[in-house]
Coordinates of C-alpha atoms in Angstrom, one line a residue:
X185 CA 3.8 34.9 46.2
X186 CA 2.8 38.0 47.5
X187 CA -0.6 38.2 46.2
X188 CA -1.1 35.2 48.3
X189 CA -1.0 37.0 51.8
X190 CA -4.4 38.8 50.4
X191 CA -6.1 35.9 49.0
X192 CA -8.4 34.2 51.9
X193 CA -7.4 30.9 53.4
X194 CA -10.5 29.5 52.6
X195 CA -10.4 30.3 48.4
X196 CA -6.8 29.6 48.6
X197 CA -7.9 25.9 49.8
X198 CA -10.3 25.7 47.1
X199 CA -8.1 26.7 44.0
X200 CA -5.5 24.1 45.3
X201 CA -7.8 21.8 45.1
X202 CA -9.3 22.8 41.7
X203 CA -5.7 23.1 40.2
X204 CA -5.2 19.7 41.7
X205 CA -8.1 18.8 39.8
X206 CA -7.4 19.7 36.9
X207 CA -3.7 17.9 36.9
X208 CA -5.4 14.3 37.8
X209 CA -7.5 14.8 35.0
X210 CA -4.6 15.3 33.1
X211 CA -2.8 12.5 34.2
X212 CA -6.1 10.2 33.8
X213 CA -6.5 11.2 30.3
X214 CA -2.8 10.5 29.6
X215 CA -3.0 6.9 31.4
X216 CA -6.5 6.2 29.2
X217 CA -4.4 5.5 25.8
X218 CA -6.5 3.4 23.5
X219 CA -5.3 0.5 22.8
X220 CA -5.8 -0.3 19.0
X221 CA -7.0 -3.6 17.5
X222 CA -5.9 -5.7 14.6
X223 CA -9.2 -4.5 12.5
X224 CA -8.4 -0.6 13.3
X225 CA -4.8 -1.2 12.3
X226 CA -5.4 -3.1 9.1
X227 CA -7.8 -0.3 8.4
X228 CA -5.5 2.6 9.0
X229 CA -2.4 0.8 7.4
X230 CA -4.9 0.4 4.1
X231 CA -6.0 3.9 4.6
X232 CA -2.7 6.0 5.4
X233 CA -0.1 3.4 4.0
X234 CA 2.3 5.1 1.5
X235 CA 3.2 2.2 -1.1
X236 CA -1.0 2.4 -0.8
X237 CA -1.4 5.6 -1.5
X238 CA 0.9 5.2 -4.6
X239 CA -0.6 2.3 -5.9
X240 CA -4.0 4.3 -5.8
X241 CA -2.0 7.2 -8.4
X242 CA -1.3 4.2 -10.6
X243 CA -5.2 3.5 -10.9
X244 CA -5.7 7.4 -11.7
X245 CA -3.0 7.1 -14.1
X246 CA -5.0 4.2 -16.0
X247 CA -8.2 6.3 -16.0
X248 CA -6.8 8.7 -17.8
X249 CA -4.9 6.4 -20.1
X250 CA -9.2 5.4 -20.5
X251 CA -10.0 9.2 -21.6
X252 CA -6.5 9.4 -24.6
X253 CA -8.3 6.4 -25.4
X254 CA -12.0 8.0 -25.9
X255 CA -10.1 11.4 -27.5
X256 CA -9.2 8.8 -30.4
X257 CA -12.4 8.5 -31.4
X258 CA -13.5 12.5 -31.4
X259 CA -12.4 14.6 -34.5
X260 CA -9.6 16.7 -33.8
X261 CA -10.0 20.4 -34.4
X262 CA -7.9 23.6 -34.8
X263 CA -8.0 27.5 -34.8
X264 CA -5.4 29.7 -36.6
X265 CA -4.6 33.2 -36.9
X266 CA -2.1 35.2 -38.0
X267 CA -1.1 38.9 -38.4
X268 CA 2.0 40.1 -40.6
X269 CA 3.8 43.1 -41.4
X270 CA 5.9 43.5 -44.3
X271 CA 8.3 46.4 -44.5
X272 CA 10.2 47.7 -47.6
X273 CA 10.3 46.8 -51.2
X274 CA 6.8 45.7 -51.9
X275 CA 5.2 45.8 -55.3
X276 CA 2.6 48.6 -55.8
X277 CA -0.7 47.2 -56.6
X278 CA -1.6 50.3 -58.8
X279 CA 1.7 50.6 -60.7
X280 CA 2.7 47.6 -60.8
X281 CA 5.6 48.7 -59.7
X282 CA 8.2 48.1 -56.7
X283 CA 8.6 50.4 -54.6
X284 CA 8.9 50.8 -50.5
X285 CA 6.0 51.0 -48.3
X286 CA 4.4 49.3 -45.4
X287 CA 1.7 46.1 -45.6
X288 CA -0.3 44.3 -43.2
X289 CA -2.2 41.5 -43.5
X290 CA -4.3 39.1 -40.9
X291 CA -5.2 35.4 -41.8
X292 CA -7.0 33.1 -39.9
X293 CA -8.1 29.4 -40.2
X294 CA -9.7 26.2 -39.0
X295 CA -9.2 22.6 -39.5
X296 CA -11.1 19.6 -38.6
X297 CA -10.3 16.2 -39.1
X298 CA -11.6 12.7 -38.1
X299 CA -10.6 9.2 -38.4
X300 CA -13.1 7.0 -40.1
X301 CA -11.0 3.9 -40.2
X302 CA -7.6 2.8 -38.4
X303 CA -7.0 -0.7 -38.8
X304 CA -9.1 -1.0 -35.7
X305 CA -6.5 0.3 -34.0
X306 CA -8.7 3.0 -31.6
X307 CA -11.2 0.0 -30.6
X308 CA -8.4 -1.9 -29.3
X309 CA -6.7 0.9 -27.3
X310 CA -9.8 1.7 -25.8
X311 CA -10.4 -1.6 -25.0
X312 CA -6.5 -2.1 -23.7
X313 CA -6.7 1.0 -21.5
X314 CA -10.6 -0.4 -19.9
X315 CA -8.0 -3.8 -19.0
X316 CA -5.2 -1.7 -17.7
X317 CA -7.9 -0.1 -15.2
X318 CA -8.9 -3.2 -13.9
X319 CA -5.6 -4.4 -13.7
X320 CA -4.3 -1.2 -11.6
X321 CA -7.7 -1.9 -9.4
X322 CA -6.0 -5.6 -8.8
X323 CA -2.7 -4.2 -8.2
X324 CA -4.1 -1.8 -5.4
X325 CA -5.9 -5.0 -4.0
X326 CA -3.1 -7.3 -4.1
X327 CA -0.7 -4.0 -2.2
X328 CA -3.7 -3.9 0.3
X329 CA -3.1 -7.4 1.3
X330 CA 0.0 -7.5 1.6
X331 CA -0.1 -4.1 4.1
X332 CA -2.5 -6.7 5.9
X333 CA -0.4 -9.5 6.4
X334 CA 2.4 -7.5 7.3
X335 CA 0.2 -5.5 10.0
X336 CA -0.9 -9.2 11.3
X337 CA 2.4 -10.5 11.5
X338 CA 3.7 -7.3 13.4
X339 CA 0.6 -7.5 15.5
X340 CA 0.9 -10.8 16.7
X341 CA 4.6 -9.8 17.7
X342 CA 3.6 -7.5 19.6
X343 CA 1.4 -9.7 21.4
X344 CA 3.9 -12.2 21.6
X345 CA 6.7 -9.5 23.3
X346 CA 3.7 -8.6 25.5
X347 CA 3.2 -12.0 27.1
X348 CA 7.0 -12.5 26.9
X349 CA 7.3 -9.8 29.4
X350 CA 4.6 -11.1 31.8
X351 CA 6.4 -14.2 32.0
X352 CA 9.8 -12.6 32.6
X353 CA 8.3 -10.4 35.5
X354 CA 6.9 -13.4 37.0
X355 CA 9.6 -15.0 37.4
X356 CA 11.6 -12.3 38.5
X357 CA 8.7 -12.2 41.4
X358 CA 9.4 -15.8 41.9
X359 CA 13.1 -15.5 42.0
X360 CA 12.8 -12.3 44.4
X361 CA 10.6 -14.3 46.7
X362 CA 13.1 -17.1 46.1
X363 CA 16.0 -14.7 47.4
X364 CA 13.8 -13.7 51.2
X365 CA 13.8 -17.4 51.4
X366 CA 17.2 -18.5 51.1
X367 CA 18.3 -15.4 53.2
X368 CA 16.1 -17.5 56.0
X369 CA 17.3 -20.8 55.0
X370 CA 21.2 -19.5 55.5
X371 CA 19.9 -17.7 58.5
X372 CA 18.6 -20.9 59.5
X373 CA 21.8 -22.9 58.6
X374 CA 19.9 -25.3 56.1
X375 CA 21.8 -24.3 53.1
X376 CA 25.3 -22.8 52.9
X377 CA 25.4 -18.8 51.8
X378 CA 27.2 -19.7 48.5
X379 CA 23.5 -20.9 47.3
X380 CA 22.4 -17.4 48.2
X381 CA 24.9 -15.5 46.0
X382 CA 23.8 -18.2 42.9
X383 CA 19.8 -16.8 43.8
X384 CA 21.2 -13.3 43.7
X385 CA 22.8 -13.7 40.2
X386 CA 19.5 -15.6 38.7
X387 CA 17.3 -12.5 40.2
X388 CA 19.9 -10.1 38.4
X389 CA 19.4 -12.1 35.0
X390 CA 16.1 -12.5 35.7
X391 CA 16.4 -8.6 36.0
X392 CA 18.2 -8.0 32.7
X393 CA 16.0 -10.6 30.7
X394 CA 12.9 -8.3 31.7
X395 CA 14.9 -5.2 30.4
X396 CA 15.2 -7.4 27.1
X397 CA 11.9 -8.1 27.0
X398 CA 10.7 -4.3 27.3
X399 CA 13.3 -3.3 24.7
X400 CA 11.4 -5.9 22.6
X401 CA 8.0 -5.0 23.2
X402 CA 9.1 -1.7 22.8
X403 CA 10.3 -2.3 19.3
X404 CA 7.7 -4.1 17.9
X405 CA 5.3 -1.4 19.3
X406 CA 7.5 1.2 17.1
X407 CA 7.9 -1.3 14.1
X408 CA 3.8 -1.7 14.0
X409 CA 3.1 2.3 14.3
X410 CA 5.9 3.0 11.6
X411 CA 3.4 0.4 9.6
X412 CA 0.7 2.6 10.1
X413 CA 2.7 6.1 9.4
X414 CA 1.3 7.1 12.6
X415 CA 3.3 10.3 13.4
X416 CA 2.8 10.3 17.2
X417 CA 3.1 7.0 18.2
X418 CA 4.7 7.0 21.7
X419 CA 1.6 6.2 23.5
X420 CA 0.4 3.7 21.1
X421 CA -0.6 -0.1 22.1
X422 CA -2.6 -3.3 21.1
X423 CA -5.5 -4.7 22.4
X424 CA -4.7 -8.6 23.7
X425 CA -8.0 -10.3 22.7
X426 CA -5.9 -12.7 19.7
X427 CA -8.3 -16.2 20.0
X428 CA -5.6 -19.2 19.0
X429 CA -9.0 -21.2 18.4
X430 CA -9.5 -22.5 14.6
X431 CA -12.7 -21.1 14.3
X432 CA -13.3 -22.2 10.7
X433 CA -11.7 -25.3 10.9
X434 CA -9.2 -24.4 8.0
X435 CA -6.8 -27.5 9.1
X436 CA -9.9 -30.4 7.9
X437 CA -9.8 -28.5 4.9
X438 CA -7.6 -30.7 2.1
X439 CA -5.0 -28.7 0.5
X440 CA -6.6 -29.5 -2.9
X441 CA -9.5 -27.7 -2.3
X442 CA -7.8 -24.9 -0.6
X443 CA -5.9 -24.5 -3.2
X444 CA -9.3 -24.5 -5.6
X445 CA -10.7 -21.8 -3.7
X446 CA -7.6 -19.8 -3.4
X447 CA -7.7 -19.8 -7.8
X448 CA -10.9 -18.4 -7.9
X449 CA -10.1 -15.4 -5.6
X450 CA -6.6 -14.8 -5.1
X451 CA -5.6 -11.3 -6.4
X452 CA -2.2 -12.1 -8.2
X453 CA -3.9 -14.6 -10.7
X454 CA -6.3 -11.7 -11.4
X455 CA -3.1 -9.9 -12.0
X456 CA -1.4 -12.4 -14.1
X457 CA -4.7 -12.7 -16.2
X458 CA -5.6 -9.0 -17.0
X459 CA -1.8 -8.6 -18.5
X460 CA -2.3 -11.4 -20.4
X461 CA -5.6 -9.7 -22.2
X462 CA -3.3 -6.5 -22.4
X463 CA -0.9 -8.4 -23.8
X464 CA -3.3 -9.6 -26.4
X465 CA -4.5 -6.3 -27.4
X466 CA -1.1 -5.1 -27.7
X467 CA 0.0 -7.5 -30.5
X468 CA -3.9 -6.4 -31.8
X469 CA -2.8 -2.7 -31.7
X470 CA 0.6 -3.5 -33.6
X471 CA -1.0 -6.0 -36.1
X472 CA -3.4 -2.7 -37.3
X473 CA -0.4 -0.8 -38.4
X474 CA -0.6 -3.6 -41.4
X475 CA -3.9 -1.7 -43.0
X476 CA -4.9 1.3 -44.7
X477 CA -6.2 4.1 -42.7
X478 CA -8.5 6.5 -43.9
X479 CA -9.4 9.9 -42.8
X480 CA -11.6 13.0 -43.4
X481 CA -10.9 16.3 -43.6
X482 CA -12.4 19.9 -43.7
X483 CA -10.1 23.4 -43.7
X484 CA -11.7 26.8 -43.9
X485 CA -9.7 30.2 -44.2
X486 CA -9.7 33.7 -45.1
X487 CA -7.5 37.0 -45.1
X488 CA -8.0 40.4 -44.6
X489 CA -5.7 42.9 -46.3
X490 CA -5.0 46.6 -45.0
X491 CA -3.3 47.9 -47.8
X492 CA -5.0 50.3 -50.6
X493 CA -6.7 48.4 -53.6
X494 CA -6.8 49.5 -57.3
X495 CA -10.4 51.7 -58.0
X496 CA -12.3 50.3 -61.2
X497 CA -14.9 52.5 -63.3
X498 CA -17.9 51.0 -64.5
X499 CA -16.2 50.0 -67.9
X500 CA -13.4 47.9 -65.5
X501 CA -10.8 50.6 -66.3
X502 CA -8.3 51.1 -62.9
X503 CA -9.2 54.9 -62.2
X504 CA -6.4 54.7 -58.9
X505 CA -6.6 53.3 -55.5
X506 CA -9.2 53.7 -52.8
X507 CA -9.1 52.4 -48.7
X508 CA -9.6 48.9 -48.3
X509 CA -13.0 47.2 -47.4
X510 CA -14.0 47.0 -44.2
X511 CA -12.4 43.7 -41.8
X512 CA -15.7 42.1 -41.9
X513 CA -16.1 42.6 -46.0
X514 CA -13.0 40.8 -46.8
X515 CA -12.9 38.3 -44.4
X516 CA -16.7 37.0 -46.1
X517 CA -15.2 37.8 -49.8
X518 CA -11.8 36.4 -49.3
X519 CA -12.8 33.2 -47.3
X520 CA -12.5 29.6 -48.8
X521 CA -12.7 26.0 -47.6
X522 CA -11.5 22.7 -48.5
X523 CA -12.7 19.2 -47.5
X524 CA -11.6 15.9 -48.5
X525 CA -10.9 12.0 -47.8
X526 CA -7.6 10.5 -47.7
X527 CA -6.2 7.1 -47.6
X528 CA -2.2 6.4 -46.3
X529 CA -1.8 2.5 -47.3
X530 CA 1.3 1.1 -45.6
X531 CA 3.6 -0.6 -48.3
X532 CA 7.4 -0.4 -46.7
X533 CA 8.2 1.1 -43.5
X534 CA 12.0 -0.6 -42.9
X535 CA 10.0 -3.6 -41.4
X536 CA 9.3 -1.4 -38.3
X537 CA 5.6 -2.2 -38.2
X538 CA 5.8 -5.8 -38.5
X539 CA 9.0 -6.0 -35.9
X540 CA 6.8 -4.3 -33.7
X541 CA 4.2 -7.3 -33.7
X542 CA 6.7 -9.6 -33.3
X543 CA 7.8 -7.1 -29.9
X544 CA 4.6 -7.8 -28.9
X545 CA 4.7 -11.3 -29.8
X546 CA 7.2 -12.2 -27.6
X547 CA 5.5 -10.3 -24.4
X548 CA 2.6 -11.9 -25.4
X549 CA 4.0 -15.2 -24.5
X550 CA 6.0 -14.1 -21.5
X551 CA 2.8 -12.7 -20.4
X552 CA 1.6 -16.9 -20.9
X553 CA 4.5 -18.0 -18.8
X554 CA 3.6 -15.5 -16.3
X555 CA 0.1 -16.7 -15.5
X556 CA 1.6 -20.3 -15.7
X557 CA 4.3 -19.4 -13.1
X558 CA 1.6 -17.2 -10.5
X559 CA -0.3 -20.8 -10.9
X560 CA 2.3 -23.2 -10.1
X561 CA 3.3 -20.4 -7.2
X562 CA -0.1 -20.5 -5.9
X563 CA -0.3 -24.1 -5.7
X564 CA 3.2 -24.5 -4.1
X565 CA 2.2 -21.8 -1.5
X566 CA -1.1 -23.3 -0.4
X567 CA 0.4 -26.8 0.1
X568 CA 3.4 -24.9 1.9
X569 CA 1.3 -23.3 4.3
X570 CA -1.0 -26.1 5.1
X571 CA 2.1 -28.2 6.0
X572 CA 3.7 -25.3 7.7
X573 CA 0.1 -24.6 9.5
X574 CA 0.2 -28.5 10.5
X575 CA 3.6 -28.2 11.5
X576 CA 3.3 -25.1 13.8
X577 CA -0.5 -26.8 15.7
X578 CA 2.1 -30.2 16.4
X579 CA 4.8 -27.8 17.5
X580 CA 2.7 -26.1 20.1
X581 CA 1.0 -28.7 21.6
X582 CA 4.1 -30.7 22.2
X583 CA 5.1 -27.0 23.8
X584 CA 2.4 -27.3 26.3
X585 CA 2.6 -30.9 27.0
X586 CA 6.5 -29.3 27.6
X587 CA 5.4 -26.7 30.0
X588 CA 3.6 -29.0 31.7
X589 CA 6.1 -31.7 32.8
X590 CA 8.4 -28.3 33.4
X591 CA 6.1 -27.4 35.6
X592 CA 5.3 -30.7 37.6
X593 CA 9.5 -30.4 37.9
X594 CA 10.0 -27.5 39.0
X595 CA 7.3 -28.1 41.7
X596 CA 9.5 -31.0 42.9
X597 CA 12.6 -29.3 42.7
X598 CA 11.0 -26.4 44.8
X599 CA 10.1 -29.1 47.1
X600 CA 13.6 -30.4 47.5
X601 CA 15.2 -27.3 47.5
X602 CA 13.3 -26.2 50.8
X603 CA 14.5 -29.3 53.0
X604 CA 17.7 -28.9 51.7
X605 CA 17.9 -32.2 49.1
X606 CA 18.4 -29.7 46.1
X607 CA 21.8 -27.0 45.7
X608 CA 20.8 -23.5 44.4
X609 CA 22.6 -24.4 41.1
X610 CA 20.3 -27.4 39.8
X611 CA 17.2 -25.6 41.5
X612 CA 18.3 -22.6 39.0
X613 CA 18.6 -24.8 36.3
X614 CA 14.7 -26.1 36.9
X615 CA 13.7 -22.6 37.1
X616 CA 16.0 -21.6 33.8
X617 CA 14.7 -24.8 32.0
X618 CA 10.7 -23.9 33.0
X619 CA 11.0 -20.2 31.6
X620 CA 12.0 -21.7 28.7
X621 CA 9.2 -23.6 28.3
X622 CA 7.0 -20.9 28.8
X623 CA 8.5 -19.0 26.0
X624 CA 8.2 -21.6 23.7
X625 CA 4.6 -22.1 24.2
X626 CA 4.2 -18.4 23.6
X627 CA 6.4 -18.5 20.3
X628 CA 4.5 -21.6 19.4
X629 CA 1.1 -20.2 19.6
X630 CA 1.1 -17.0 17.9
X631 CA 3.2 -18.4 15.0
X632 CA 0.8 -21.2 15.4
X633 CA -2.0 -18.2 15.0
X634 CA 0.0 -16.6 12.2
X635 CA 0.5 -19.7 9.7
X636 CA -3.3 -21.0 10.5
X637 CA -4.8 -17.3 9.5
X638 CA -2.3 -17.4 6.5
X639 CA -3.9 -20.7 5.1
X640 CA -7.1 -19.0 6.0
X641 CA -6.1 -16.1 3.7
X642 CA -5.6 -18.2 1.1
X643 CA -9.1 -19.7 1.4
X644 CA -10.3 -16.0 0.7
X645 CA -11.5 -15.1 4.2
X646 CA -10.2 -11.6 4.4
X647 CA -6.9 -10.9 7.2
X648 CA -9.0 -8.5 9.3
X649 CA -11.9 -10.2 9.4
X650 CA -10.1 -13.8 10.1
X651 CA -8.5 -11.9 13.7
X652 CA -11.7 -10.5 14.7
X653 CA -12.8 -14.2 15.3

């Protein structure tokens, strides 16, 4: 403050106006908030999604299942070594005879082994682990559609609370206007002042209802961003640009062929299918137990010793002791291998191998009933959601025929009302009975929109493409 009194007048004017500036740009890029469309938020949902992003660690998990498989197929190989000490009574290589002294010794190895025949077990998990992949690949698919149709249905709701708002502040506009009127009209003496206090209490509901229907919109705004995981999401909205159109004419479609189409693409018959082929390979696995196995083998080793060895002359007479060779003497001259073939034929094993095909038996054929029961599910679903789709377009144009005849109403009981022929309490129940009408065609169409896209979604046309339309 009192740097002030030396600053000019004239720069003091202009850094008002610059902070000034600055704080409306502030506010302008705080009242720009982008408003988000269904394709972004199906997008982001698939993206940053949770259950998503742990579906996606199941389809890692498979591709490594794929590389145990391939390791089956490689020889295994192994390095040993070994260094010992051995303190006390030891037997004296020169006398024979036992006495105390101190030993070392190292010892190393290797070992290789391959399997050259398994009951075709190894082809079959390879094969099993390549089907578990795409398996995984159609469980990841089938959690990304579901994100999808739960972002739709949480995006039309929010579109839905949005126009549900406008209608409650425009009648709480009407109402207010409604109120200035009848304060003339008792002024006036053309209707009595107890019609007054009924406006009064509509204009409060009217007030409350458009408190509801923020606490709404503001819900379904949160329940959409939680969705998304979006961690700052108290400036997040939609875009309103929803088309109620049936662009592809889905409804002409019969449910048959719908129904044909959705078998060919729909992601939980994939699902269904690929564990039935793992479920095949599985009783193939366990049946391979049954037959021989056979398997090479190579093993090399060799010592070294550190301990004094008996002297020889040239007849072969021991003369006494002398140091021992060198670490890279004896490990040539004491070194040895072994290599071989052998052959395990299974002849009793407490009837654990063929209990185990049997196991596998049995989820073999649940694995049948499965497919069967995604098909019959699939089926019933498409015919549900044509009828329901058929059901909702009936509902809301009989809403709009509705609104309509509301409307022409209410006009006349406006009309009344003004000369007096209507009280304040029927004129409030032709307001009451007209909002209501509105909100039912706004509930009609967007579950109208939701059940048409759904049969849509069954027809294969992908959610976020269908509500870019």
């Amino acid at each position: 403050m009192y740097l002030l009194r030396f600053i000019p007048l004239q720069m003091r004017k202009i850094n008002y106006i610059s902070i000034a500036f600055v704080f409306l740009i502030g506010l302008s890029a705080q009242a720009q908030t982008k408003a988000w469309t269904l394709e972004e938020c199906v997008r982001y949902a698939i993206k940053n999604n949770i259950s998503i992003k742990n579906t996606e660690l199941d389809t890692i998990s498979s591709n490594i299942d794929k590389r145990d498989a391939f390791g089956n197929f490689l020889p295994s190989a192994n390095l040993n070594a070994s260094h010992s000490w051995n303190i006390g009574l030891n037997q004296d290589i020169t006398t024979g005879l036992l006495r105390n002294q101190t030993t070392q010794q190292t010892g190393i190895g290797a070992n290789v082994g391959v399997d050259i025949y398994k009951g075709l077990q190894n082809q079959n998990i390879m094969r099993r682990a390549k089907l578990s992949i795409v398996a995984s690949k159609y469980r990841l698919v089938k959690m990304q559609e579901d994100i999808a149709l739960n972002v739709a249905n949480a995006f039309l709701q929010v579109l839905f609370n949005k126009e549900n708002l406008k209608v409650q502040n425009e009648q709480l506009a009407i109402n207010e206007k409604q109120f200035k009127r009848s304060e003339e009209l008792v002024k006036a003496g053309s209707i009595p002042r107890g019609d007054l206090l009924d406006v009064k209490a509509t204009v409060a509901t009217n007030k409350q209802n458009v408190i509801n229907a923020e606490n709404a919109l503001l819900i379904s705004k949160l329940s959409l961003a939680q969705l998304l995981q979006l961690k700052e999401f108290w400036d997040f909205d939609v875009i309103d640009d929803t088309n109620i159109n049936d662009e592809n004419n889905i409804m002409s479609v019969k449910p048959i062929d719908i129904y044909a189409k959705a078998k060919e693409s729909r992601t939980e018959l994939k699902i269904a299918q690929a564990n039935l082929e793992i479920a095949e390979k599985d009783v193939a696995i366990a049946k391979g137990a049954f037959q021989p196995t056979l398997t090479a083998f190579y093993g090399f080793n060799s010592r070294v010793s550190y301990a004094d060895v008996v002297a020889f002359d040239d007849t072969g007479m021991p003369i006494g002791t002398k140091p021992a060779d060198s670490f890279g003497t004896q490990l040539n001259d004491n070194k040895g291998q072994n290599f071989g073939l052998q052959l395990n034929v299974p002849v009793f094993n407490g009837w654990s191998v063929r209990n185990n095909v049997d196991r596998n038996k049995v989820n073999l054929e649940k694995s049948k009933i499965a497919l069967e029961k995604e098909d019959l599910d699939l089926q019933r679903n498409v015919y549900t959601a044509f009828t329901d789709a058929k059901g909702a377009m009936n509902a809301h144009e009989s809403a709009i025929v509705a609104l309509e005849n509301r409307e022409e109403a209410y006009n006349y009981s406006k009309e009344k009302y003004a000369v007096g022929l209507m009280n304040s309490f029927d004129f409030n129940q032709s307001q009451t009975l007209l909002t209501n009408a509105q909100s039912e065609v706004i509930r009609t169409k967007y579950d109208y929109i939701f059940k048409i896209k759904i049969l849509e979604f069954y027809f294969g046309i992908p959610i976020d493409q269908i509500m870019k339309k």
